PDB file of C-alpha atoms in Angstrom:
ATOM      1  CA  MET A 541       0.000   0.000   0.000  1.00  0.00           C
ATOM      2  CA  THR A 542       1.278   3.467  -0.933  1.00  0.00           C
ATOM      3  CA  THR A 543       2.061   5.888   1.912  1.00  0.00           C
ATOM      4  CA  LEU A 544      -0.078   9.000   1.983  1.00  0.00           C
ATOM      5  CA  THR A 545       2.090  12.026   1.255  1.00  0.00           C
ATOM      6  CA  PRO A 546       1.234  15.478  -0.172  1.00  0.00           C
ATOM      7  CA  ALA A 547       2.555  14.303  -3.542  1.00  0.00           C
ATOM      8  CA  VAL A 548       0.269  11.267  -3.498  1.00  0.00           C
ATOM      9  CA  ALA A 549      -2.727  13.416  -2.486  1.00  0.00           C
ATOM     10  CA  ALA A 550      -1.926  15.862  -5.284  1.00  0.00           C
ATOM     11  CA  SER A 551      -2.053  13.042  -7.832  1.00  0.00           C
ATOM     12  CA  ASN A 552      -5.784  13.565  -7.675  1.00  0.00           C
ATOM     13  CA  GLN A 553      -6.092  16.644  -9.866  1.00  0.00           C
ATOM     14  CA  LEU A 554      -8.835  18.285  -7.831  1.00  0.00           C
ATOM     15  CA  LEU A 555      -6.777  18.039  -4.658  1.00  0.00           C
ATOM     16  CA  GLY A 556      -3.650  18.937  -6.610  1.00  0.00           C
ATOM     17  CA  SER A 557      -5.228  22.259  -7.591  1.00  0.00           C
ATOM     18  CA  LEU A 558      -5.473  23.334  -3.928  1.00  0.00           C
ATOM     19  CA  PRO A 559      -2.920  25.565  -2.207  1.00  0.00           C
ATOM     20  CA  GLU A 560      -0.415  23.541  -0.196  1.00  0.00           C
ATOM     21  CA  ALA A 561      -1.723  24.779   3.166  1.00  0.00           C
ATOM     22  CA  ASP A 562      -5.315  23.770   2.315  1.00  0.00           C
ATOM     23  CA  LEU A 563      -4.211  20.331   1.157  1.00  0.00           C
ATOM     24  CA  GLN A 564      -2.104  19.824   4.259  1.00  0.00           C
ATOM     25  CA  ARG A 565      -5.078  20.705   6.475  1.00  0.00           C
ATOM     26  CA  LEU A 566      -7.240  18.077   4.749  1.00  0.00           C
ATOM     27  CA  MET A 567      -4.528  15.431   4.878  1.00  0.00           C
ATOM     28  CA  ASP A 568      -4.742  15.243   8.653  1.00  0.00           C
ATOM     29  CA  ASP A 569      -8.137  13.520   8.243  1.00  0.00           C
ATOM     30  CA  MET A 570      -7.492  11.762   4.965  1.00  0.00           C
ATOM     31  CA  ARG A 571      -6.567   8.153   4.401  1.00  0.00           C
ATOM     32  CA  LEU A 572      -5.720   6.005   1.448  1.00  0.00           C
ATOM     33  CA  VAL A 573      -7.948   3.047   0.617  1.00  0.00           C
ATOM     34  CA  HIS A 574      -7.957   0.339  -1.998  1.00  0.00           C
ATOM     35  CA  LEU A 575     -11.237  -0.169  -3.822  1.00  0.00           C
ATOM     36  CA  LYS A 576     -12.266  -3.263  -5.710  1.00  0.00           C
ATOM     37  CA  ALA A 577     -13.997  -3.292  -9.062  1.00  0.00           C
ATOM     38  CA  ARG A 578     -17.818  -3.349  -8.758  1.00  0.00           C
ATOM     39  CA  GLN A 579     -17.631  -2.177  -5.128  1.00  0.00           C
ATOM     40  CA  ASN A 580     -20.677  -0.159  -4.177  1.00  0.00           C
ATOM     41  CA  ILE A 581     -19.754   3.208  -2.630  1.00  0.00           C
ATOM     42  CA  TYR A 582     -23.250   4.418  -1.825  1.00  0.00           C
ATOM     43  CA  ASN A 583     -26.792   3.924  -2.997  1.00  0.00           C
ATOM     44  CA  THR A 584     -29.556   6.263  -4.052  1.00  0.00           C
ATOM     45  CA  CYS A 585     -31.110   8.183  -1.140  1.00  0.00           C
ATOM     46  CA  GLN A 586     -28.235   7.264   1.129  1.00  0.00           C
ATOM     47  CA  LEU A 587     -26.409   9.701   3.387  1.00  0.00           C
ATOM     48  CA  VAL A 588     -22.937  10.315   1.957  1.00  0.00           C
ATOM     49  CA  GLN A 589     -20.603   9.735   4.896  1.00  0.00           C
ATOM     50  CA  ARG A 590     -17.290   9.803   3.068  1.00  0.00           C
ATOM     51  CA  VAL A 591     -16.032  11.515  -0.051  1.00  0.00           C
ATOM     52  CA  TYR A 592     -13.551   9.861  -2.416  1.00  0.00           C
ATOM     53  CA  PHE A 593     -10.811  11.365  -4.533  1.00  0.00           C
ATOM     54  CA  PRO A 594      -9.817   8.690  -7.044  1.00  0.00           C
ATOM     55  CA  TYR A 595      -6.213   8.084  -7.814  1.00  0.00           C
ATOM     56  CA  PRO A 596      -6.288   6.301 -10.254  1.00  0.00           C
ATOM     57  CA  VAL A 597      -9.468   4.275  -9.734  1.00  0.00           C
ATOM     58  CA  SER A 598     -12.569   5.357 -11.638  1.00  0.00           C
ATOM     59  CA  PHE A 599     -16.193   5.417 -10.626  1.00  0.00           C
ATOM     60  CA  ARG A 600     -19.504   5.660 -12.316  1.00  0.00           C
ATOM     61  CA  TRP A 601     -22.923   6.837 -11.196  1.00  0.00           C
TER      62      TRP A 601
ATOM     63  CA  MET B 641     -28.715   5.602 -12.022  1.00  0.00           C
ATOM     64  CA  THR B 642     -31.254   2.801 -11.477  1.00  0.00           C
ATOM     65  CA  SER B 643     -34.651   2.876 -13.125  1.00  0.00           C
ATOM     66  CA  MET B 644     -37.928   1.848 -11.479  1.00  0.00           C
ATOM     67  CA  GLU B 645     -37.508  -1.457 -13.366  1.00  0.00           C
ATOM     68  CA  GLY B 646     -34.133  -2.007 -11.726  1.00  0.00           C
ATOM     69  CA  VAL B 647     -32.053  -1.294 -14.838  1.00  0.00           C
ATOM     70  CA  ASP B 648     -28.736   0.503 -14.283  1.00  0.00           C
ATOM     71  CA  VAL B 649     -27.545   3.128 -16.770  1.00  0.00           C
ATOM     72  CA  GLU B 650     -24.377   5.138 -16.369  1.00  0.00           C
ATOM     73  CA  VAL B 651     -24.881   8.892 -16.292  1.00  0.00           C
ATOM     74  CA  CYS B 652     -21.441  10.119 -15.242  1.00  0.00           C
ATOM     75  CA  LEU B 653     -17.859   8.922 -14.915  1.00  0.00           C
ATOM     76  CA  ALA B 654     -15.170  10.225 -12.559  1.00  0.00           C
ATOM     77  CA  GLY B 655     -11.494   9.508 -12.233  1.00  0.00           C
ATOM     78  CA  ASN B 656      -8.434  11.169 -10.826  1.00  0.00           C
ATOM     79  CA  GLU B 657      -9.571  14.522 -12.222  1.00  0.00           C
ATOM     80  CA  GLY B 658     -12.423  14.729  -9.739  1.00  0.00           C
ATOM     81  CA  MET B 659     -14.237  13.165  -6.825  1.00  0.00           C
ATOM     82  CA  VAL B 660     -17.198  11.099  -5.719  1.00  0.00           C
ATOM     83  CA  GLY B 661     -19.603  12.155  -2.992  1.00  0.00           C
ATOM     84  CA  ASP B 662     -19.728  15.909  -3.578  1.00  0.00           C
ATOM     85  CA  GLU B 663     -23.376  15.766  -2.461  1.00  0.00           C
ATOM     86  CA  ALA B 664     -21.845  15.869   1.030  1.00  0.00           C
ATOM     87  CA  ALA B 665     -21.102  19.570   0.520  1.00  0.00           C
ATOM     88  CA  ARG B 666     -24.735  20.271   1.404  1.00  0.00           C
ATOM     89  CA  ASP B 667     -26.060  19.924   4.918  1.00  0.00           C
ATOM     90  CA  GLY B 668     -27.832  16.556   5.064  1.00  0.00           C
ATOM     91  CA  GLY B 669     -25.967  15.414   1.961  1.00  0.00           C
ATOM     92  CA  VAL B 670     -28.075  12.556   0.627  1.00  0.00           C
ATOM     93  CA  SER B 671     -27.185  11.091  -2.734  1.00  0.00           C
ATOM     94  CA  PHE B 672     -29.727  10.879  -5.527  1.00  0.00           C
ATOM     95  CA  ARG B 673     -27.436   8.506  -7.426  1.00  0.00           C
ATOM     96  CA  ARG B 674     -25.642   5.240  -6.847  1.00  0.00           C
ATOM     97  CA  ALA B 675     -21.843   5.248  -7.011  1.00  0.00           C
ATOM     98  CA  LEU B 676     -19.989   2.144  -8.090  1.00  0.00           C
ATOM     99  CA  VAL B 677     -16.285   1.443  -8.515  1.00  0.00           C
ATOM    100  CA  GLN B 678     -15.614   0.598 -12.123  1.00  0.00           C
ATOM    101  CA  THR B 679     -11.995  -0.483 -12.091  1.00  0.00           C
ATOM    102  CA  SER B 680     -10.003  -1.385  -9.009  1.00  0.00           C
ATOM    103  CA  GLY B 681      -7.443   1.022  -7.610  1.00  0.00           C
ATOM    104  CA  ASP B 682      -6.693   3.460  -4.814  1.00  0.00           C
ATOM    105  CA  ALA B 683      -8.559   6.514  -3.607  1.00  0.00           C
ATOM    106  CA  LEU B 684      -8.129   9.138  -0.928  1.00  0.00           C
ATOM    107  CA  VAL B 685     -11.046   9.182   1.450  1.00  0.00           C
ATOM    108  CA  LEU B 686     -12.206  12.003   3.701  1.00  0.00           C
ATOM    109  CA  PRO B 687     -15.068  12.056   6.251  1.00  0.00           C
ATOM    110  CA  SER B 688     -18.016  14.083   4.954  1.00  0.00           C
ATOM    111  CA  GLU B 689     -18.086  16.464   7.901  1.00  0.00           C
ATOM    112  CA  ILE B 690     -14.451  17.456   7.312  1.00  0.00           C
ATOM    113  CA  PHE B 691     -15.123  17.952   3.604  1.00  0.00           C
ATOM    114  CA  ARG B 692     -18.284  20.009   4.314  1.00  0.00           C
ATOM    115  CA  ARG B 693     -16.493  22.199   6.847  1.00  0.00           C
ATOM    116  CA  GLU B 694     -13.698  22.967   4.378  1.00  0.00           C
ATOM    117  CA  PHE B 695     -16.184  23.525   1.535  1.00  0.00           C
ATOM    118  CA  GLN B 696     -18.178  25.985   3.608  1.00  0.00           C
ATOM    119  CA  LEU B 697     -15.079  28.087   4.253  1.00  0.00           C
ATOM    120  CA  GLY B 698     -15.549  29.264   0.675  1.00  0.00           C
ATOM    121  CA  GLY B 699     -11.910  28.850  -0.332  1.00  0.00           C
ATOM    122  CA  ALA B 700     -10.031  26.926  -3.002  1.00  0.00           C
ATOM    123  CA  LEU B 701     -11.749  23.595  -2.281  1.00  0.00           C
ATOM    124  CA  GLN B 702     -15.172  25.141  -2.847  1.00  0.00           C
ATOM    125  CA  SER B 703     -14.039  26.606  -6.186  1.00  0.00           C
ATOM    126  CA  ALA B 704     -12.535  23.295  -7.297  1.00  0.00           C
ATOM    127  CA  VAL B 705     -15.632  21.312  -6.292  1.00  0.00           C
ATOM    128  CA  LEU B 706     -17.942  23.740  -8.099  1.00  0.00           C
ATOM    129  CA  ARG B 707     -15.816  23.392 -11.253  1.00  0.00           C
ATOM    130  CA  HIS B 708     -16.002  19.626 -10.881  1.00  0.00           C
ATOM    131  CA  GLN B 709     -19.804  19.797 -10.534  1.00  0.00           C
ATOM    132  CA  GLN B 710     -20.013  21.938 -13.648  1.00  0.00           C
ATOM    133  CA  THR B 711     -18.059  19.402 -15.683  1.00  0.00           C
ATOM    134  CA  SER B 712     -20.097  16.512 -14.222  1.00  0.00           C
ATOM    135  CA  LEU B 713     -23.300  18.228 -15.296  1.00  0.00           C
ATOM    136  CA  ALA B 714     -21.853  18.816 -18.757  1.00  0.00           C
ATOM    137  CA  GLN B 715     -20.800  15.171 -18.974  1.00  0.00           C
ATOM    138  CA  THR B 716     -24.265  13.973 -17.943  1.00  0.00           C
ATOM    139  CA  SER B 717     -25.909  16.278 -20.494  1.00  0.00           C
ATOM    140  CA  GLN B 718     -23.573  15.206 -23.282  1.00  0.00           C
ATOM    141  CA  THR B 719     -24.023  11.521 -22.404  1.00  0.00           C
ATOM    142  CA  THR B 720     -27.805  11.892 -22.536  1.00  0.00           C
ATOM    143  CA  MET B 721     -27.606  13.427 -26.004  1.00  0.00           C
ATOM    144  CA  CYS B 722     -25.047  10.867 -27.158  1.00  0.00           C
ATOM    145  CA  ASN B 723     -27.158   7.921 -26.006  1.00  0.00           C
ATOM    146  CA  ARG B 724     -30.094   9.323 -27.979  1.00  0.00           C
ATOM    147  CA  LEU B 725     -28.300  10.197 -31.231  1.00  0.00           C
ATOM    148  CA  HIS B 726     -25.239   8.049 -31.806  1.00  0.00           C
ATOM    149  CA  SER B 727     -24.559   4.440 -32.744  1.00  0.00           C
ATOM    150  CA  VAL B 728     -23.480   1.865 -30.174  1.00  0.00           C
ATOM    151  CA  GLU B 729     -20.063   1.671 -31.850  1.00  0.00           C
ATOM    152  CA  GLU B 730     -19.546   5.442 -31.511  1.00  0.00           C
ATOM    153  CA  ARG B 731     -20.785   5.436 -27.921  1.00  0.00           C
ATOM    154  CA  LEU B 732     -18.633   2.459 -26.996  1.00  0.00           C
ATOM    155  CA  SER B 733     -15.577   4.209 -28.489  1.00  0.00           C
ATOM    156  CA  ARG B 734     -16.368   7.390 -26.580  1.00  0.00           C
ATOM    157  CA  TRP B 735     -16.859   5.513 -23.354  1.00  0.00           C
ATOM    158  CA  LEU B 736     -13.628   3.500 -23.712  1.00  0.00           C
ATOM    159  CA  LEU B 737     -11.683   6.708 -24.385  1.00  0.00           C
ATOM    160  CA  MET B 738     -13.170   8.363 -21.299  1.00  0.00           C
ATOM    161  CA  ALA B 739     -12.412   5.330 -19.154  1.00  0.00           C
ATOM    162  CA  HIS B 740      -8.896   5.106 -20.617  1.00  0.00           C
ATOM    163  CA  ASP B 741      -8.279   8.767 -19.741  1.00  0.00           C
ATOM    164  CA  ARG B 742      -9.169   8.131 -16.132  1.00  0.00           C
ATOM    165  CA  THR B 743      -7.179   5.004 -15.441  1.00  0.00           C
ATOM    166  CA  GLN B 744      -3.554   3.962 -15.619  1.00  0.00           C
ATOM    167  CA  GLY B 745      -2.535   1.580 -18.365  1.00  0.00           C
ATOM    168  CA  ASP B 746      -4.386   0.289 -21.390  1.00  0.00           C
ATOM    169  CA  ARG B 747      -6.256  -2.632 -19.829  1.00  0.00           C
ATOM    170  CA  LEU B 748      -9.813  -2.071 -18.593  1.00  0.00           C
ATOM    171  CA  GLU B 749     -11.450  -4.799 -16.535  1.00  0.00           C
ATOM    172  CA  LEU B 750     -14.924  -4.867 -18.051  1.00  0.00           C
ATOM    173  CA  THR B 751     -17.443  -7.400 -19.174  1.00  0.00           C
ATOM    174  CA  GLN B 752     -19.756  -6.805 -22.108  1.00  0.00           C
ATOM    175  CA  GLU B 753     -22.676  -7.147 -19.705  1.00  0.00           C
ATOM    176  CA  PHE B 754     -21.252  -4.282 -17.673  1.00  0.00           C
ATOM    177  CA  LEU B 755     -20.641  -2.243 -20.827  1.00  0.00           C
ATOM    178  CA  SER B 756     -24.217  -2.743 -21.970  1.00  0.00           C
ATOM    179  CA  GLN B 757     -25.388  -1.300 -18.646  1.00  0.00           C
ATOM    180  CA  MET B 758     -23.064   1.669 -18.950  1.00  0.00           C
ATOM    181  CA  LEU B 759     -24.128   2.458 -22.478  1.00  0.00           C
ATOM    182  CA  GLY B 760     -27.809   1.758 -21.986  1.00  0.00           C
ATOM    183  CA  ALA B 761     -27.624  -0.646 -24.936  1.00  0.00           C
ATOM    184  CA  ARG B 762     -28.512  -4.279 -25.486  1.00  0.00           C
ATOM    185  CA  ARG B 763     -25.707  -6.718 -24.881  1.00  0.00           C
ATOM    186  CA  SER B 764     -25.992  -8.051 -28.428  1.00  0.00           C
ATOM    187  CA  GLY B 765     -25.429  -4.521 -29.753  1.00  0.00           C
ATOM    188  CA  VAL B 766     -22.355  -4.099 -27.567  1.00  0.00           C
ATOM    189  CA  THR B 767     -20.978  -7.447 -28.776  1.00  0.00           C
ATOM    190  CA  ILE B 768     -21.344  -6.359 -32.415  1.00  0.00           C
ATOM    191  CA  ALA B 769     -19.811  -2.927 -31.735  1.00  0.00           C
ATOM    192  CA  ALA B 770     -16.886  -4.432 -29.811  1.00  0.00           C
ATOM    193  CA  GLY B 771     -16.327  -6.845 -32.695  1.00  0.00           C
ATOM    194  CA  LEU B 772     -16.162  -3.948 -35.166  1.00  0.00           C
ATOM    195  CA  LEU B 773     -13.637  -2.114 -32.978  1.00  0.00           C
ATOM    196  CA  ARG B 774     -11.580  -5.279 -32.618  1.00  0.00           C
ATOM    197  CA  ASP B 775     -11.622  -5.855 -36.387  1.00  0.00           C
ATOM    198  CA  ALA B 776     -10.405  -2.259 -36.832  1.00  0.00           C
ATOM    199  CA  HIS B 777      -7.545  -3.126 -34.407  1.00  0.00           C
ATOM    200  CA  ALA B 778      -8.647  -0.341 -32.040  1.00  0.00           C
ATOM    201  CA  ILE B 779      -9.150  -2.759 -29.129  1.00  0.00           C
ATOM    202  CA  LYS B 780      -8.427  -6.299 -28.049  1.00  0.00           C
ATOM    203  CA  TYR B 781     -10.760  -8.125 -25.770  1.00  0.00           C
ATOM    204  CA  THR B 782     -10.733 -11.227 -23.696  1.00  0.00           C
ATOM    205  CA  ARG B 783     -13.242 -12.456 -21.191  1.00  0.00           C
ATOM    206  CA  GLY B 784     -13.622  -9.729 -18.572  1.00  0.00           C
ATOM    207  CA  ALA B 785     -11.160  -7.222 -20.028  1.00  0.00           C
ATOM    208  CA  ILE B 786     -10.729  -4.822 -22.926  1.00  0.00           C
ATOM    209  CA  THR B 787      -7.328  -3.468 -23.947  1.00  0.00           C
ATOM    210  CA  VAL B 788      -6.984  -0.216 -25.872  1.00  0.00           C
ATOM    211  CA  ALA B 789      -4.672  -1.275 -28.703  1.00  0.00           C
ATOM    212  CA  ASP B 790      -4.748   1.791 -30.961  1.00  0.00           C
ATOM    213  CA  ARG B 791      -5.969   4.962 -29.316  1.00  0.00           C
ATOM    214  CA  ASP B 792      -5.866   7.039 -32.509  1.00  0.00           C
ATOM    215  CA  CYS B 793      -8.074   4.500 -34.224  1.00  0.00           C
ATOM    216  CA  LEU B 794     -10.478   4.490 -31.282  1.00  0.00           C
ATOM    217  CA  GLU B 795     -10.683   8.294 -31.420  1.00  0.00           C
ATOM    218  CA  SER B 796     -11.550   8.130 -35.105  1.00  0.00           C
ATOM    219  CA  CYS B 797     -14.366   5.659 -34.321  1.00  0.00           C
ATOM    220  CA  ALA B 798     -15.890   7.843 -31.563  1.00  0.00           C
ATOM    221  CA  CYS B 799     -18.583  10.445 -32.089  1.00  0.00           C
ATOM    222  CA  GLY B 800     -17.866  14.163 -31.616  1.00  0.00           C
ATOM    223  CA  CYS B 801     -19.117  14.004 -28.023  1.00  0.00           C
ATOM    224  CA  TYR B 802     -15.723  12.858 -26.800  1.00  0.00           C
ATOM    225  CA  LEU B 803     -13.851  15.847 -28.217  1.00  0.00           C
ATOM    226  CA  GLU B 804     -16.570  18.219 -27.056  1.00  0.00           C
ATOM    227  CA  LEU B 805     -16.282  16.942 -23.499  1.00  0.00           C
ATOM    228  CA  GLU B 806     -12.507  17.111 -23.649  1.00  0.00           C
ATOM    229  CA  ARG B 807     -12.717  20.736 -24.742  1.00  0.00           C
ATOM    230  CA  LEU B 808     -14.991  21.578 -21.845  1.00  0.00           C
ATOM    231  CA  LEU B 809     -12.779  19.812 -19.325  1.00  0.00           C
ATOM    232  CA  ARG B 810      -9.744  21.620 -20.681  1.00  0.00           C
ATOM    233  CA  GLU B 811     -11.499  24.986 -20.419  1.00  0.00           C
ATOM    234  CA  THR B 812     -12.365  24.370 -16.774  1.00  0.00           C
ATOM    235  CA  GLY B 813      -8.678  23.686 -16.164  1.00  0.00           C
ATOM    236  CA  LEU B 814      -9.425  20.685 -14.011  1.00  0.00           C
ATOM    237  CA  PHE B 815      -8.485  17.792 -16.187  1.00  0.00           C
ATOM    238  CA  VAL B 816      -5.298  16.595 -17.849  1.00  0.00           C
ATOM    239  CA  ASN B 817      -5.630  13.140 -19.340  1.00  0.00           C
ATOM    240  CA  GLN B 818      -3.288  10.350 -18.367  1.00  0.00           C
ATOM    241  CA  ASN B 819      -3.576   8.512 -21.649  1.00  0.00           C
ATOM    242  CA  SER B 820      -5.156  10.891 -24.138  1.00  0.00           C
ATOM    243  CA  THR B 821      -3.294  11.877 -27.253  1.00  0.00           C
ATOM    244  CA  VAL B 822      -5.930  14.500 -28.027  1.00  0.00           C
ATOM    245  CA  LEU B 823      -4.631  17.080 -25.592  1.00  0.00           C
ATOM    246  CA  GLN B 824      -0.941  16.469 -25.996  1.00  0.00           C
TER     247      GLN B 824
END
């Protein structure tokens, strides 16, 4: 498993567009997870409890 | 999204250019869509309350998320039009290019059943379209996986929706493809 560093976080382009201080603040609560193909992230009408920044996994809705 | 009859159709695709779960920016962030991982890999995960708190500060994260939402809406709109107007072969080419842009490498773990769901097309139509792309040497496929063999060829088989979406993503400044030759 890759170690979470600012460079890894910035490999997601949305996060990578943030100023360094903003990204660093978010990283304190961020973790890296591995997701399997076909894994359900959330369903319709479900409370979204976590947000995901893919790197390099892809999702569909 | 899932219809009343229980049929899944893809309405949007996200990769390392964006995020999943931006509904959490609102208080009481309930999703009106289902989110499914398409190809395995890693992601950075953040609790919703932390994300919402940062979003509501009105800084750079809010701007980036709003840009992402704009491009997602554009993608959904373009996909709706594409599904109505273009052939399965063109749509399949577009979809494979979009998936290829958002993943690392040329191999996409996909079944034709899964592709038929994503394209809102019959499986038999997807089989024929995939066969045409294979015969054109644009892709190779084996059970459960499709490999992009000739990206230029695949781009020539896609409808104009792919380039239109690429243009929009480029203008928002949020997206640089990993695999695309279009933007290089």
